Amino acid sequence: MKISIAKHGVFTSALQPTTFLGFCNEEYQQICGIVFLEGSMQNIKVASVQFQHKAGDKPANLKTITYFVEQAAKEQVKLIVFPEMCITGYWHVRNLSKDEIIELAEPVPS
């Protein structure tokens, strides 16, 4: 398990470094409706977490997520990103029955 922190416009992952400077060019900004106000940008520390989830074991996965959130907080990280479906697990879901999927799901409070 590794935590990666972006510094000075360079994202360092467990696999290889890549840059995210320039991904948000003027055309992209127009398509997405992004507006940057002069002088409004500020540096923030961000983190990306990659870990091996336990299929269907939400308590174990939430424990792992909590660990990484606590570590990121100690490093003053303002934005932390986790993999899609890391709470429930991902790859095994396609093989579950409807009832098993419903069991993993949680209601959204209204």
XYZ file of N, CA and C in Angstrom:
330
model
N 0.844 -1.168 0.000
C 0.000 0.000 0.000
C 0.892 1.235 0.000
N 0.546 2.185 -0.861
C 1.337 3.401 -0.940
C 0.414 4.592 -1.010
N 0.870 5.699 -0.479
C 0.154 6.961 -0.606
C 1.035 7.874 -1.439
N 0.437 8.581 -2.352
C 1.192 9.459 -3.235
C 0.740 10.888 -3.007
N 1.672 11.789 -2.973
C 1.357 13.191 -2.733
C 1.892 14.028 -3.887
N 1.040 14.918 -4.382
C 1.439 15.804 -5.468
C 2.133 17.021 -4.885
N 3.275 17.370 -5.458
C 3.998 18.564 -5.039
C 4.448 19.302 -6.296
N 4.257 20.590 -6.298
C 4.759 21.445 -7.374
C 4.280 20.990 -8.752
N 3.049 20.537 -8.864
C 2.501 20.193 -10.168
C 2.889 18.828 -10.683
N 3.578 18.027 -9.904
C 3.953 16.691 -10.363
C 3.304 15.666 -9.450
N 2.568 14.741 -10.043
C 1.897 13.683 -9.300
C 2.809 12.471 -9.277
N 3.142 12.012 -8.097
C 4.000 10.837 -7.991
C 3.139 9.650 -7.604
N 3.078 8.664 -8.434
C 2.288 7.474 -8.119
C 3.239 6.346 -7.762
N 2.645 5.226 -7.328
C 3.455 4.061 -6.995
C 4.098 3.474 -8.246
N 3.544 3.785 -9.417
C 4.046 3.190 -10.648
C 5.045 4.083 -11.364
N 4.627 5.292 -11.710
C 5.545 6.189 -12.400
C 5.047 7.619 -12.282
N 5.948 8.587 -12.290
C 5.519 9.976 -12.191
C 4.908 10.469 -13.496
N 3.876 11.271 -13.371
C 3.275 11.919 -14.536
C 2.969 13.349 -14.162
N 2.851 14.207 -15.130
C 2.554 15.607 -14.840
C 1.089 15.888 -15.106
N 0.498 16.736 -14.272
C -0.856 17.151 -14.555
C -0.917 18.634 -14.860
N 0.241 19.265 -15.004
C 0.248 20.657 -15.432
C -0.191 20.731 -16.886
N -1.045 21.670 -17.211
C -1.468 21.842 -18.595
C -2.631 20.966 -19.001
N -3.098 20.061 -18.145
C -4.229 19.226 -18.528
C -5.471 20.083 -18.693
N -5.493 21.213 -18.038
C -6.680 22.052 -18.027
C -6.451 23.256 -18.945
N -6.316 23.003 -20.257
C -6.073 24.095 -21.190
C -7.358 24.904 -21.419
N -7.259 25.955 -22.172
C -8.395 26.866 -22.370
C -9.601 26.169 -22.987
N -9.381 25.298 -23.977
C -10.484 24.569 -24.617
C -11.178 23.649 -23.594
N -10.401 22.945 -22.809
C -10.947 22.064 -21.778
C -11.768 22.866 -20.771
N -11.254 24.031 -20.392
C -11.967 24.889 -19.451
C -13.337 25.288 -19.996
N -13.399 25.621 -21.288
C -14.665 26.018 -21.897
C -15.643 24.853 -21.952
N -15.170 23.679 -22.317
C -16.035 22.500 -22.407
C -16.619 22.172 -21.033
N -15.799 22.248 -20.000
C -16.223 21.860 -18.648
C -16.831 23.011 -17.855
N -16.800 24.210 -18.409
C -17.349 25.352 -17.689
C -16.499 25.773 -16.503
N -15.187 25.547 -16.600
C -14.281 25.903 -15.510
C -13.896 27.372 -15.638
N -13.963 28.085 -14.537
C -13.587 29.496 -14.538
C -12.516 29.707 -13.471
N -11.381 30.255 -13.879
C -10.325 30.604 -12.948
C -10.289 32.120 -12.822
N -10.418 32.620 -11.617
C -10.353 34.050 -11.381
C -8.907 34.446 -11.132
N -8.523 35.587 -11.675
C -7.166 36.091 -11.504
C -6.819 36.154 -10.022
N -5.735 35.524 -9.637
C -5.278 35.560 -8.261
C -6.009 34.613 -7.319
N -6.931 33.803 -7.837
C -7.710 32.936 -6.949
C -7.084 31.556 -6.755
N -6.081 31.242 -7.550
C -5.448 29.927 -7.449
C -4.535 29.891 -6.226
N -4.537 28.730 -5.560
C -3.613 28.542 -4.458
C -3.148 27.091 -4.465
N -1.971 26.860 -3.963
C -1.430 25.511 -3.912
C -2.114 24.719 -2.810
N -2.446 23.486 -3.110
C -2.959 22.581 -2.094
C -2.221 21.254 -2.231
N -2.178 20.526 -1.157
C -1.548 19.213 -1.177
C -2.643 18.187 -1.429
N -2.421 17.311 -2.412
C -3.386 16.275 -2.751
C -2.717 14.905 -2.647
N -3.545 13.876 -2.451
C -3.016 12.521 -2.364
C -3.909 11.573 -3.138
N -3.307 10.557 -3.687
C -4.016 9.489 -4.381
C -3.607 8.181 -3.716
N -4.603 7.365 -3.379
C -4.326 6.118 -2.672
C -4.720 4.937 -3.545
N -3.869 3.966 -3.595
C -4.146 2.708 -4.278
C -3.920 1.594 -3.265
N -4.928 0.727 -3.100
C -4.752 -0.398 -2.183
C -5.554 -1.591 -2.688
N -5.198 -2.766 -2.219
C -5.904 -3.988 -2.589
C -7.110 -4.133 -1.666
N -8.291 -3.898 -2.207
C -9.504 -4.019 -1.396
C -9.813 -5.490 -1.117
N -10.658 -5.706 -0.118
C -11.139 -7.051 0.190
C -12.567 -7.139 -0.338
N -12.787 -8.009 -1.289
C -14.079 -8.111 -1.970
C -15.223 -8.317 -0.981
N -16.176 -7.382 -1.008
C -17.374 -7.494 -0.198
C -17.188 -7.222 1.284
N -15.987 -6.875 1.722
C -15.712 -6.670 3.150
C -15.619 -5.171 3.448
N -16.782 -4.538 3.536
C -16.817 -3.091 3.758
C -16.109 -2.665 5.045
N -16.308 -3.362 6.176
C -15.599 -2.923 7.390
C -14.072 -2.932 7.234
N -13.522 -3.963 6.615
C -12.068 -4.030 6.418
C -11.595 -2.924 5.478
N -12.335 -2.697 4.396
C -11.946 -1.659 3.442
C -12.057 -0.270 4.062
N -13.097 -0.035 4.861
C -13.233 1.258 5.539
C -12.118 1.463 6.561
N -11.671 0.402 7.190
C -10.546 0.501 8.126
C -9.280 0.934 7.379
N -9.050 0.358 6.207
C -7.890 0.734 5.390
C -8.010 2.187 4.938
N -9.192 2.573 4.489
C -9.419 3.955 4.047
C -9.175 4.921 5.202
N -9.681 4.580 6.380
C -9.491 5.429 7.564
C -8.010 5.610 7.871
N -7.251 4.534 7.756
C -5.810 4.622 7.986
C -5.173 5.653 7.044
N -5.495 5.562 5.757
C -4.895 6.484 4.783
C -5.375 7.915 4.986
N -6.620 8.092 5.355
C -7.133 9.441 5.626
C -6.383 10.050 6.812
N -6.178 9.262 7.847
C -5.434 9.755 9.012
C -3.998 10.119 8.646
N -3.346 9.291 7.829
C -1.977 9.588 7.398
C -1.950 10.860 6.560
N -2.919 11.012 5.669
C -2.986 12.209 4.824
C -3.234 13.457 5.672
N -4.086 13.343 6.677
C -4.369 14.486 7.549
C -3.097 14.939 8.276
N -2.278 13.991 8.685
C -1.014 14.331 9.350
C -0.090 15.111 8.423
N -0.249 14.896 7.113
C 0.581 15.581 6.116
C -0.107 16.824 5.551
N -1.204 17.252 6.180
C -1.985 18.420 5.751
C -2.511 18.302 4.317
N -2.880 17.093 3.913
C -3.466 16.870 2.591
C -4.877 17.434 2.595
N -5.234 18.208 1.570
C -6.553 18.827 1.473
C -7.505 18.046 0.580
N -6.981 17.221 -0.307
C -7.804 16.424 -1.223
C -7.184 15.040 -1.332
N -7.983 14.013 -1.062
C -7.493 12.636 -1.163
C -8.454 11.863 -2.066
N -7.894 11.067 -2.957
C -8.685 10.342 -3.951
C -8.445 8.843 -3.776
N -9.553 8.092 -3.761
C -9.493 6.639 -3.637
C -10.047 5.998 -4.903
N -9.725 4.729 -5.148
C -10.245 4.041 -6.336
C -11.771 3.891 -6.288
N -12.348 3.851 -7.452
C -13.780 3.613 -7.598
C -14.151 2.305 -6.904
N -15.233 2.313 -6.159
C -15.798 1.133 -5.492
C -14.821 0.457 -4.533
N -13.916 1.216 -3.932
C -12.946 0.599 -3.022
C -13.573 0.188 -1.695
N -14.761 0.669 -1.386
C -15.414 0.261 -0.137
C -15.991 -1.146 -0.270
N -16.672 -1.411 -1.371
C -17.299 -2.727 -1.564
C -16.402 -3.698 -2.304
N -15.436 -3.178 -3.031
C -14.677 -4.018 -3.948
C -15.289 -3.876 -5.333
N -14.561 -4.236 -6.346
C -14.995 -3.953 -7.711
C -15.169 -5.204 -8.555
N -14.105 -5.965 -8.726
C -14.099 -7.028 -9.726
C -15.097 -8.150 -9.434
N -15.384 -8.425 -8.205
C -16.282 -9.528 -7.878
C -17.756 -9.184 -8.092
N -18.098 -7.909 -8.174
C -19.501 -7.480 -8.237
C -20.222 -8.040 -9.460
N -19.545 -8.111 -10.572
C -20.195 -8.599 -11.793
C -20.674 -10.044 -11.666
N -20.117 -10.788 -10.718
C -20.501 -12.184 -10.524
C -21.545 -12.381 -9.423
N -21.993 -11.287 -8.809
C -22.955 -11.382 -7.724
C -24.388 -11.440 -8.249
N -25.241 -12.067 -7.473
C -26.673 -12.073 -7.806
C -27.270 -10.718 -7.415
N -28.486 -10.462 -7.862
C -29.163 -9.218 -7.532
C -29.274 -9.066 -6.013
N -29.633 -10.143 -5.319
C -29.766 -10.089 -3.864
C -28.441 -9.771 -3.182
N -27.341 -10.316 -3.688
C -26.021 -10.041 -3.113
C -25.605 -8.586 -3.336
N -25.955 -8.040 -4.485
C -25.651 -6.633 -4.768
C -26.472 -5.734 -3.848
N -27.755 -6.076 -3.673
C -28.604 -5.293 -2.773
C -28.053 -5.331 -1.351
N -27.514 -6.463 -0.943
C -26.932 -6.602 0.393
C -25.723 -5.666 0.572
N -24.939 -5.474 -0.484
C -23.794 -4.555 -0.409
C -24.216 -3.094 -0.426
N -25.341 -2.820 -1.078
C -25.791 -1.433 -1.246
C -26.258 -0.848 0.074
N -26.243 0.474 0.119
C -26.746 1.204 1.284
C -27.693 2.281 0.792
N -28.763 2.536 1.547
C -29.711 3.576 1.116
C -29.100 4.964 1.227
N -29.519 5.830 0.342
C -29.100 7.218 0.387
C -30.153 7.988 1.183
N -29.770 8.642 2.260
C -30.752 9.375 3.068
C -31.402 10.483 2.244
N -32.689 10.653 2.456
C -33.387 11.711 1.694
C -33.453 12.998 2.470
